[in-house]
PDB file of C-alpha atoms and ligand atoms in Angstrom:
ATOM      1  CA  MET A  11      95.426-124.455-102.264  1.00 52.00           C
ATOM      2  CA  ALA A  12      98.417-124.544 -99.881  1.00 69.00           C
ATOM      3  CA  ILE A  13      97.959-126.362 -96.609  1.00 73.00           C
ATOM      4  CA  SER A  14      98.143-123.808 -93.809  1.00 73.00           C
ATOM      5  CA  VAL A  15      97.787-123.267 -90.075  1.00 73.00           C
ATOM      6  CA  ALA A  16      95.616-120.203 -90.740  1.00 64.00           C
ATOM      7  CA  ASN A  17      91.820-120.346 -90.269  1.00 61.00           C
ATOM      8  CA  GLN A  18      91.888-122.743 -87.338  1.00 68.00           C
ATOM      9  CA  LEU A  19      88.595-124.438 -86.633  1.00 75.00           C
ATOM     10  CA  ASP A  20      86.441-125.261 -83.667  1.00 81.00           C
ATOM     11  CA  VAL A  21      87.343-128.948 -83.897  1.00 85.00           C
ATOM     12  CA  SER A  22      85.079-129.977 -81.016  1.00 83.00           C
ATOM     13  CA  SER A  23      81.992-129.028 -83.061  1.00 88.00           C
ATOM     14  CA  LEU A  24      83.204-131.179 -85.976  1.00 91.00           C
ATOM     15  CA  VAL A  25      83.596-134.189 -83.674  1.00 92.00           C
ATOM     16  CA  SER A  26      79.823-134.427 -83.307  1.00 90.00           C
ATOM     17  CA  SER A  27      78.561-132.753 -86.495  1.00 94.00           C
ATOM     18  CA  LEU A  28      80.288-135.007 -89.059  1.00 96.00           C
ATOM     19  CA  ASN A  29      79.351-138.651 -89.505  1.00 97.00           C
ATOM     20  CA  PHE A  30      81.819-141.516 -89.971  1.00 98.00           C
ATOM     21  CA  ALA A  31      81.862-141.396 -93.789  1.00 98.00           C
ATOM     22  CA  GLN A  32      82.321-137.607 -93.792  1.00 98.00           C
ATOM     23  CA  LYS A  33      85.229-137.927 -91.393  1.00 98.00           C
ATOM     24  CA  VAL A  34      86.914-140.526 -93.609  1.00 98.00           C
ATOM     25  CA  GLU A  35      86.572-138.207 -96.623  1.00 98.00           C
ATOM     26  CA  ARG A  36      87.849-135.223 -94.641  1.00 97.00           C
ATOM     27  CA  SER A  37      90.898-137.172 -93.432  1.00 98.00           C
ATOM     28  CA  LEU A  38      91.704-138.450 -96.929  1.00 98.00           C
ATOM     29  CA  GLY A  39      91.364-134.883 -98.254  1.00 98.00           C
ATOM     30  CA  LEU A  40      93.794-133.512 -95.667  1.00 97.00           C
ATOM     31  CA  ILE A  41      96.399-136.180 -96.428  1.00 98.00           C
ATOM     32  CA  ARG A  42      95.934-135.712-100.190  1.00 98.00           C
ATOM     33  CA  GLU A  43      96.417-131.948 -99.929  1.00 97.00           C
ATOM     34  CA  ALA A  44      99.536-132.383 -97.816  1.00 98.00           C
ATOM     35  CA  ARG A  45     100.944-135.021-100.187  1.00 98.00           C
ATOM     36  CA  ASP A  46     100.398-132.683-103.137  1.00 98.00           C
ATOM     37  CA  GLU A  47     102.230-129.916-101.319  1.00 97.00           C
ATOM     38  CA  PHE A  48     105.078-131.755 -99.593  1.00 98.00           C
ATOM     39  CA  GLY A  49     105.603-134.809-101.811  1.00 98.00           C
ATOM     40  CA  ASP A  50     108.138-137.156-100.228  1.00 98.00           C
ATOM     41  CA  GLY A  51     108.538-134.689 -97.329  1.00 98.00           C
ATOM     42  CA  LEU A  52     105.192-135.920 -96.010  1.00 98.00           C
ATOM     43  CA  VAL A  53     105.927-138.772 -93.594  1.00 98.00           C
ATOM     44  CA  VAL A  54     103.628-140.708 -91.244  1.00 98.00           C
ATOM     45  CA  ALA A  55     104.593-141.389 -87.613  1.00 97.00           C
ATOM     46  CA  ASN A  56     103.301-144.884 -86.860  1.00 95.00           C
ATOM     47  CA  SER A  57     103.134-145.926 -83.179  1.00 94.00           C
ATOM     48  CA  LEU A  58     101.479-149.248 -84.132  1.00 95.00           C
ATOM     49  CA  GLY A  59      98.444-148.306 -82.013  1.00 95.00           C
ATOM     50  CA  LYS A  60      94.900-148.386 -83.407  1.00 96.00           C
ATOM     51  CA  ASP A  61      94.872-144.693 -84.375  1.00 97.00           C
ATOM     52  CA  SER A  62      98.195-144.884 -86.193  1.00 97.00           C
ATOM     53  CA  LEU A  63      96.979-147.916 -88.106  1.00 98.00           C
ATOM     54  CA  VAL A  64      93.972-145.951 -89.376  1.00 98.00           C
ATOM     55  CA  VAL A  65      96.180-143.042 -90.432  1.00 98.00           C
ATOM     56  CA  TRP A  66      98.644-145.395 -92.110  1.00 98.00           C
ATOM     57  CA  ASP A  67      95.824-147.121 -94.027  1.00 98.00           C
ATOM     58  CA  LEU A  68      94.355-143.757 -95.106  1.00 98.00           C
ATOM     59  CA  ALA A  69      97.795-142.582 -96.251  1.00 98.00           C
ATOM     60  CA  LYS A  70      98.303-145.741 -98.307  1.00 98.00           C
ATOM     61  CA  ARG A  71      94.942-145.100 -99.986  1.00 98.00           C
ATOM     62  CA  VAL A  72      96.113-141.615-100.951  1.00 98.00           C
ATOM     63  CA  ASP A  73      99.490-142.812-102.243  1.00 98.00           C
ATOM     64  CA  PRO A  74     101.061-146.244-101.609  1.00 98.00           C
ATOM     65  CA  LEU A  75     104.512-144.645-101.778  1.00 98.00           C
ATOM     66  CA  ILE A  76     104.065-142.451 -98.689  1.00 98.00           C
ATOM     67  CA  ARG A  77     106.834-143.223 -96.183  1.00 98.00           C
ATOM     68  CA  GLY A  78     106.618-143.628 -92.446  1.00 98.00           C
ATOM     69  CA  PHE A  79     108.591-144.259 -89.278  1.00 98.00           C
ATOM     70  CA  ILE A  80     108.140-146.215 -86.064  1.00 98.00           C
ATOM     71  CA  VAL A  81     109.839-145.308 -82.789  1.00 97.00           C
ATOM     72  CA  THR A  82     110.351-148.353 -80.603  1.00 97.00           C
ATOM     73  CA  THR A  83     111.964-148.846 -77.184  1.00 96.00           C
ATOM     74  CA  ARG A  84     113.588-151.672 -75.204  1.00 96.00           C
ATOM     75  CA  PHE A  85     110.480-151.689 -72.993  1.00 96.00           C
ATOM     76  CA  LYS A  86     107.884-152.527 -75.657  1.00 96.00           C
ATOM     77  CA  PRO A  87     105.909-155.719 -74.953  1.00 96.00           C
ATOM     78  CA  LYS A  88     106.736-158.803 -76.992  1.00 96.00           C
ATOM     79  CA  GLU A  89     103.360-158.747 -78.813  1.00 95.00           C
ATOM     80  CA  THR A  90     104.085-155.192 -79.981  1.00 96.00           C
ATOM     81  CA  LEU A  91     107.570-156.138 -81.198  1.00 97.00           C
ATOM     82  CA  ASP A  92     106.179-159.163 -83.064  1.00 97.00           C
ATOM     83  CA  PHE A  93     103.424-157.024 -84.546  1.00 97.00           C
ATOM     84  CA  MET A  94     106.006-154.426 -85.607  1.00 98.00           C
ATOM     85  CA  GLU A  95     108.003-157.091 -87.410  1.00 98.00           C
ATOM     86  CA  GLN A  96     104.923-158.164 -89.387  1.00 97.00           C
ATOM     87  CA  ILE A  97     104.025-154.592 -90.318  1.00 97.00           C
ATOM     88  CA  VAL A  98     107.546-153.664 -91.392  1.00 97.00           C
ATOM     89  CA  LYS A  99     107.783-156.813 -93.504  1.00 97.00           C
ATOM     90  CA  ARG A 100     104.585-155.785 -95.265  1.00 97.00           C
ATOM     91  CA  TYR A 101     105.577-152.109 -95.572  1.00 97.00           C
ATOM     92  CA  PRO A 102     109.357-151.786 -96.020  1.00 97.00           C
ATOM     93  CA  GLU A 103     108.875-148.022 -96.488  1.00 97.00           C
ATOM     94  CA  LEU A 104     108.368-147.875 -92.699  1.00 98.00           C
ATOM     95  CA  ARG A 105     111.697-147.155 -90.988  1.00 98.00           C
ATOM     96  CA  VAL A 106     112.295-148.108 -87.363  1.00 98.00           C
ATOM     97  CA  PHE A 107     114.142-145.784 -84.966  1.00 98.00           C
ATOM     98  CA  SER A 108     115.236-146.405 -81.372  1.00 97.00           C
ATOM     99  CA  ASN A 109     117.795-145.177 -78.869  1.00 96.00           C
ATOM    100  CA  ASN A 110     119.929-147.920 -77.326  1.00 94.00           C
ATOM    101  CA  ALA A 111     121.963-145.651 -75.040  1.00 94.00           C
ATOM    102  CA  PRO A 112     122.429-147.096 -71.547  1.00 95.00           C
ATOM    103  CA  ILE A 113     119.896-145.877 -68.953  1.00 95.00           C
ATOM    104  CA  PRO A 114     119.110-147.048 -65.413  1.00 95.00           C
ATOM    105  CA  GLU A 115     116.722-150.019 -65.562  1.00 93.00           C
ATOM    106  CA  ASP A 116     114.315-148.287 -63.145  1.00 93.00           C
ATOM    107  CA  LEU A 117     114.206-144.979 -65.054  1.00 94.00           C
ATOM    108  CA  PRO A 118     110.590-145.569 -66.254  1.00 92.00           C
ATOM    109  CA  ARG A 119     109.547-145.497 -62.583  1.00 91.00           C
ATOM    110  CA  THR A 120     111.976-142.966 -61.122  1.00 91.00           C
ATOM    111  CA  ASP A 121     111.889-140.374 -63.928  1.00 92.00           C
ATOM    112  CA  PRO A 122     109.425-141.247 -66.705  1.00 92.00           C
ATOM    113  CA  ASP A 123     109.740-137.809 -68.327  1.00 91.00           C
ATOM    114  CA  ARG A 124     113.482-138.290 -68.755  1.00 93.00           C
ATOM    115  CA  CYS A 125     112.985-141.872 -69.913  1.00 94.00           C
ATOM    116  CA  CYS A 126     110.483-140.809 -72.598  1.00 94.00           C
ATOM    117  CA  GLU A 127     112.754-137.961 -73.655  1.00 94.00           C
ATOM    118  CA  ILE A 128     115.650-140.387 -74.220  1.00 95.00           C
ATOM    119  CA  LEU A 129     113.762-143.361 -75.639  1.00 96.00           C
ATOM    120  CA  LYS A 130     110.930-141.710 -77.570  1.00 95.00           C
ATOM    121  CA  VAL A 131     111.477-138.006 -78.214  1.00 94.00           C
ATOM    122  CA  GLU A 132     115.124-138.223 -79.292  1.00 95.00           C
ATOM    123  CA  PRO A 133     114.548-141.015 -81.848  1.00 97.00           C
ATOM    124  CA  THR A 134     111.551-139.048 -83.180  1.00 96.00           C
ATOM    125  CA  ARG A 135     113.844-136.067 -83.733  1.00 95.00           C
ATOM    126  CA  GLN A 136     116.329-138.360 -85.430  1.00 96.00           C
ATOM    127  CA  ALA A 137     113.601-139.724 -87.741  1.00 97.00           C
ATOM    128  CA  ILE A 138     112.406-136.225 -88.677  1.00 96.00           C
ATOM    129  CA  GLN A 139     115.957-135.171 -89.494  1.00 96.00           C
ATOM    130  CA  GLU A 140     117.170-138.295 -91.315  1.00 97.00           C
ATOM    131  CA  MET A 141     114.017-138.653 -93.410  1.00 98.00           C
ATOM    132  CA  ASP A 142     114.049-134.948 -94.258  1.00 97.00           C
ATOM    133  CA  VAL A 143     110.473-134.532 -93.078  1.00 97.00           C
ATOM    134  CA  LYS A 144     108.627-131.324 -93.961  1.00 97.00           C
ATOM    135  CA  CYS A 145     105.240-132.392 -92.618  1.00 97.00           C
ATOM    136  CA  TRP A 146     104.673-135.308 -90.249  1.00 97.00           C
ATOM    137  CA  VAL A 147     101.357-137.048 -89.909  1.00 98.00           C
ATOM    138  CA  THR A 148     100.096-138.323 -86.561  1.00 96.00           C
ATOM    139  CA  GLY A 149      97.178-140.282 -85.128  1.00 96.00           C
ATOM    140  CA  LEU A 150      96.304-137.709 -82.443  1.00 94.00           C
ATOM    141  CA  ARG A 151      92.600-137.508 -81.544  1.00 95.00           C
ATOM    142  CA  CYS A 152      91.033-134.727 -79.471  1.00 91.00           C
ATOM    143  CA  THR A 153      88.654-137.136 -77.679  1.00 85.00           C
ATOM    144  CA  GLU A 154      91.422-139.406 -76.345  1.00 79.00           C
ATOM    145  CA  GLY A 155      91.913-137.743 -72.992  1.00 71.00           C
ATOM    146  CA  ARG A 156      92.528-134.578 -71.002  1.00 70.00           C
ATOM    147  CA  THR A 157      95.891-133.808 -72.637  1.00 69.00           C
ATOM    148  CA  ARG A 158      94.610-133.929 -76.219  1.00 69.00           C
ATOM    149  CA  THR A 159      91.739-131.448 -76.344  1.00 75.00           C
ATOM    150  CA  ASP A 160      93.638-128.401 -77.629  1.00 78.00           C
ATOM    151  CA  TYR A 161      95.189-129.614 -80.870  1.00 86.00           C
ATOM    152  CA  GLN A 162      94.347-128.555 -84.429  1.00 90.00           C
ATOM    153  CA  GLU A 163      94.291-130.610 -87.623  1.00 94.00           C
ATOM    154  CA  ILE A 164      97.227-128.612 -89.017  1.00 94.00           C
ATOM    155  CA  GLU A 165      99.814-127.235 -86.612  1.00 92.00           C
ATOM    156  CA  GLN A 166     103.207-125.625 -86.640  1.00 90.00           C
ATOM    157  CA  ARG A 167     105.135-126.115 -83.406  1.00 84.00           C
ATOM    158  CA  ASP A 168     108.628-126.231 -84.917  1.00 88.00           C
ATOM    159  CA  LYS A 169     110.344-124.051 -87.502  1.00 87.00           C
ATOM    160  CA  ASP A 170     110.176-125.596 -91.006  1.00 90.00           C
ATOM    161  CA  LEU A 171     108.037-128.503 -89.821  1.00 95.00           C
ATOM    162  CA  LEU A 172     104.268-128.855 -90.056  1.00 96.00           C
ATOM    163  CA  LYS A 173     102.238-131.463 -88.238  1.00 95.00           C
ATOM    164  CA  LEU A 174      99.087-132.925 -89.725  1.00 97.00           C
ATOM    165  CA  ASN A 175      96.573-134.630 -87.399  1.00 96.00           C
ATOM    166  CA  PRO A 176      94.108-135.950 -89.996  1.00 97.00           C
ATOM    167  CA  ILE A 177      91.926-138.018 -87.632  1.00 97.00           C
ATOM    168  CA  LEU A 178      91.824-135.415 -84.869  1.00 96.00           C
ATOM    169  CA  ILE A 179      87.996-135.348 -84.818  1.00 95.00           C
ATOM    170  CA  TRP A 180      87.366-139.103 -84.822  1.00 97.00           C
ATOM    171  CA  HIS A 181      85.739-140.896 -81.887  1.00 95.00           C
ATOM    172  CA  GLU A 182      87.282-144.093 -80.472  1.00 94.00           C
ATOM    173  CA  ARG A 183      84.263-145.993 -81.830  1.00 96.00           C
ATOM    174  CA  GLU A 184      84.931-144.668 -85.362  1.00 97.00           C
ATOM    175  CA  ILE A 185      88.525-145.905 -85.186  1.00 97.00           C
ATOM    176  CA  TRP A 186      87.318-149.433 -84.481  1.00 97.00           C
ATOM    177  CA  GLN A 187      84.589-149.014 -87.134  1.00 98.00           C
ATOM    178  CA  TYR A 188      87.245-148.165 -89.745  1.00 98.00           C
ATOM    179  CA  LEU A 189      89.603-150.981 -88.709  1.00 98.00           C
ATOM    180  CA  ALA A 190      86.758-153.516 -88.889  1.00 98.00           C
ATOM    181  CA  LEU A 191      85.281-152.247 -92.166  1.00 98.00           C
ATOM    182  CA  TYR A 192      88.618-152.142 -93.961  1.00 98.00           C
ATOM    183  CA  GLY A 193      90.034-155.329 -92.398  1.00 98.00           C
ATOM    184  CA  VAL A 194      93.109-153.647 -90.896  1.00 98.00           C
ATOM    185  CA  PRO A 195      95.079-156.011 -88.576  1.00 96.00           C
ATOM    186  CA  VAL A 196      95.669-154.677 -85.042  1.00 97.00           C
ATOM    187  CA  ASN A 197      98.090-155.334 -82.197  1.00 96.00           C
ATOM    188  CA  PRO A 198      96.873-158.434 -80.285  1.00 95.00           C
ATOM    189  CA  ARG A 199      97.209-156.542 -76.980  1.00 94.00           C
ATOM    190  CA  TYR A 200      93.839-154.929 -77.649  1.00 95.00           C
ATOM    191  CA  ALA A 201      92.256-158.363 -77.246  1.00 95.00           C
ATOM    192  CA  LYS A 202      93.547-158.396 -73.662  1.00 94.00           C
ATOM    193  CA  GLY A 203      91.621-155.213 -72.804  1.00 92.00           C
ATOM    194  CA  TYR A 204      94.174-152.446 -73.348  1.00 92.00           C
ATOM    195  CA  ARG A 205      92.754-149.262 -74.875  1.00 91.00           C
ATOM    196  CA  SER A 206      95.966-147.275 -75.304  1.00 87.00           C
ATOM    197  CA  LEU A 207      99.280-149.032 -75.969  1.00 90.00           C
ATOM    198  CA  GLY A 208     102.726-148.051 -74.762  1.00 90.00           C
ATOM    199  CA  CYS A 209     105.806-149.509 -73.094  1.00 94.00           C
ATOM    200  CA  ALA A 210     105.148-152.449 -70.742  1.00 92.00           C
ATOM    201  CA  PRO A 211     106.197-150.796 -67.436  1.00 90.00           C
ATOM    202  CA  CYS A 212     103.984-147.749 -68.098  1.00 90.00           C
ATOM    203  CA  THR A 213     100.766-149.217 -69.506  1.00 87.00           C
ATOM    204  CA  GLN A 214      97.860-150.839 -67.679  1.00 83.00           C
ATOM    205  CA  ILE A 215      94.376-151.932 -68.653  1.00 85.00           C
ATOM    206  CA  SER A 216      91.909-149.177 -67.728  1.00 83.00           C
ATOM    207  CA  GLN A 217      88.206-148.403 -67.985  1.00 81.00           C
ATOM    208  CA  GLY A 218      86.293-145.123 -68.082  1.00 76.00           C
ATOM    209  CA  ALA A 219      85.991-142.069 -70.295  1.00 72.00           C
ATOM    210  CA  ASP A 220      89.714-141.303 -70.590  1.00 80.00           C
ATOM    211  CA  GLU A 221      91.285-143.722 -73.078  1.00 79.00           C
ATOM    212  CA  ARG A 222      94.780-142.850 -71.892  1.00 74.00           C
ATOM    213  CA  ALA A 223      94.070-143.324 -68.167  1.00 75.00           C
ATOM    214  CA  GLY A 224      96.098-146.562 -68.147  1.00 73.00           C
ATOM    215  CA  ARG A 225      99.312-144.790 -69.129  1.00 76.00           C
ATOM    216  CA  TRP A 226     101.954-143.993 -66.465  1.00 66.00           C
ATOM    217  CA  ILE A 227      99.638-144.895 -63.573  1.00 73.00           C
ATOM    218  CA  GLY A 228     101.189-144.018 -60.207  1.00 73.00           C
ATOM    219  CA  THR A 229     103.458-141.273 -61.584  1.00 72.00           C
ATOM    220  CA  SER A 230     103.047-137.524 -62.123  1.00 68.00           C
ATOM    221  CA  LYS A 231     102.658-138.322 -65.814  1.00 66.00           C
ATOM    222  CA  CYS A 232      99.473-140.408 -65.299  1.00 70.00           C
ATOM    223  CA  GLY A 233      97.237-140.285 -68.409  1.00 65.00           C
ATOM    224  CA  GLY A 234      99.705-137.846 -69.953  1.00 70.00           C
ATOM    225  CA  GLU A 235     102.094-137.584 -72.880  1.00 66.00           C
ATOM    226  CA  CYS A 236     105.481-139.052 -73.797  1.00 73.00           C
ATOM    227  CA  GLY A 237     106.596-135.682 -75.143  1.00 74.00           C
ATOM    228  CA  ILE A 238     106.656-136.105 -78.924  1.00 77.00           C
ATOM    229  CA  HIS A 239     103.584-133.865 -79.172  1.00 78.00           C
ATOM    230  CA  THR A 240     104.623-131.387 -76.494  1.00 76.00           C
ATOM    231  CA  ARG A 241     108.374-130.835 -76.923  1.00 79.00           C
ATOM    232  CA  PRO A 242     110.435-129.310 -79.734  1.00 79.00           C
ATOM    233  CA  ILE A 243     111.038-131.909 -82.443  1.00 80.00           C
ATOM    234  CA  LYS A 244     113.252-130.079 -84.884  1.00 81.00           C
ATOM    235  CA  GLY A 245     116.458-128.365 -83.850  1.00 65.00           C
ATOM    236  CA  ASP A 246     119.720-129.121 -82.076  1.00 51.00           C
ATOM    237  CA  PHE A 247     119.773-132.457 -80.342  1.00 44.00           C
ATOM    238  CA  GLN A 248     122.064-135.385 -79.714  1.00 41.00           C
ATOM    239  CA  ILE A 249     121.368-139.086 -79.359  1.00 37.00           C
TER     240      ILE A 249
HETATM  241  S1  SF4 B   6     106.633-145.077 -71.811  1.00 65.44           S
HETATM  242 FE1  SF4 B   6     107.742-145.661 -69.926  1.00 65.44          FE
HETATM  243  S2  SF4 B   6     109.345-147.120 -70.530  1.00 65.44           S
HETATM  244 FE2  SF4 B   6     108.555-146.105 -72.392  1.00 65.44          FE
HETATM  245  S3  SF4 B   6     109.956-144.450 -72.739  1.00 65.44           S
HETATM  246 FE3  SF4 B   6     108.278-143.583 -71.550  1.00 65.44          FE
HETATM  247  S4  SF4 B   6     108.833-143.834 -69.364  1.00 65.44           S
HETATM  248 FE4  SF4 B   6     110.245-145.088 -70.610  1.00 65.44          FE
END
């Protein structure tokens, strides 16, 4: 059966009606179906955060040859860069993209939307184009925060590009359950109390219901999005 954006589901009901093991099976099934349909055009976006690590591990269980990409920036903390090096050494099929164009040093504070557009969205577009991606796989979860409640497991936001969100219905607790059960190494920044990881100037330790509340604190973007899930990803662009 072809993977399709038709027959969209009430994902919020699945969040509470399926147990952990059922969610793992559902996620593996979605990735398997997409791999069967898109072959090498199925590519995983890996942010090196806890959710991406679950998706990457699930994808490797479906087919060890599935490729992926990481978008990094000059503002990533040292622990994240060290962790990235370890992961890429282990999985050479993960390509790293970044944009080293000059920008004002204070751009993260003065215009974080522009900064994310240059340092995160543009390299994501480059990855999608260079790797000839037909369907990209993300670690989006609908329980992560206020900006993530309206997604679907299979989406089409760009022409000729599908997006698969195979762990959309997982709780934060189930992410940690999976990582512990399957012995998946995580970024050491979690041990310091961070719940959502990003660039150093824009990420703080936070508590409370919203996992992403520590992102972009003190700006209009607080708890928001970098743009890779909200802006066009395929089309004319220039790095
Ligand atoms: S998270 Fe902050 S530093 Fe990183 S690209 Fe966005 S605005 Fe710039």
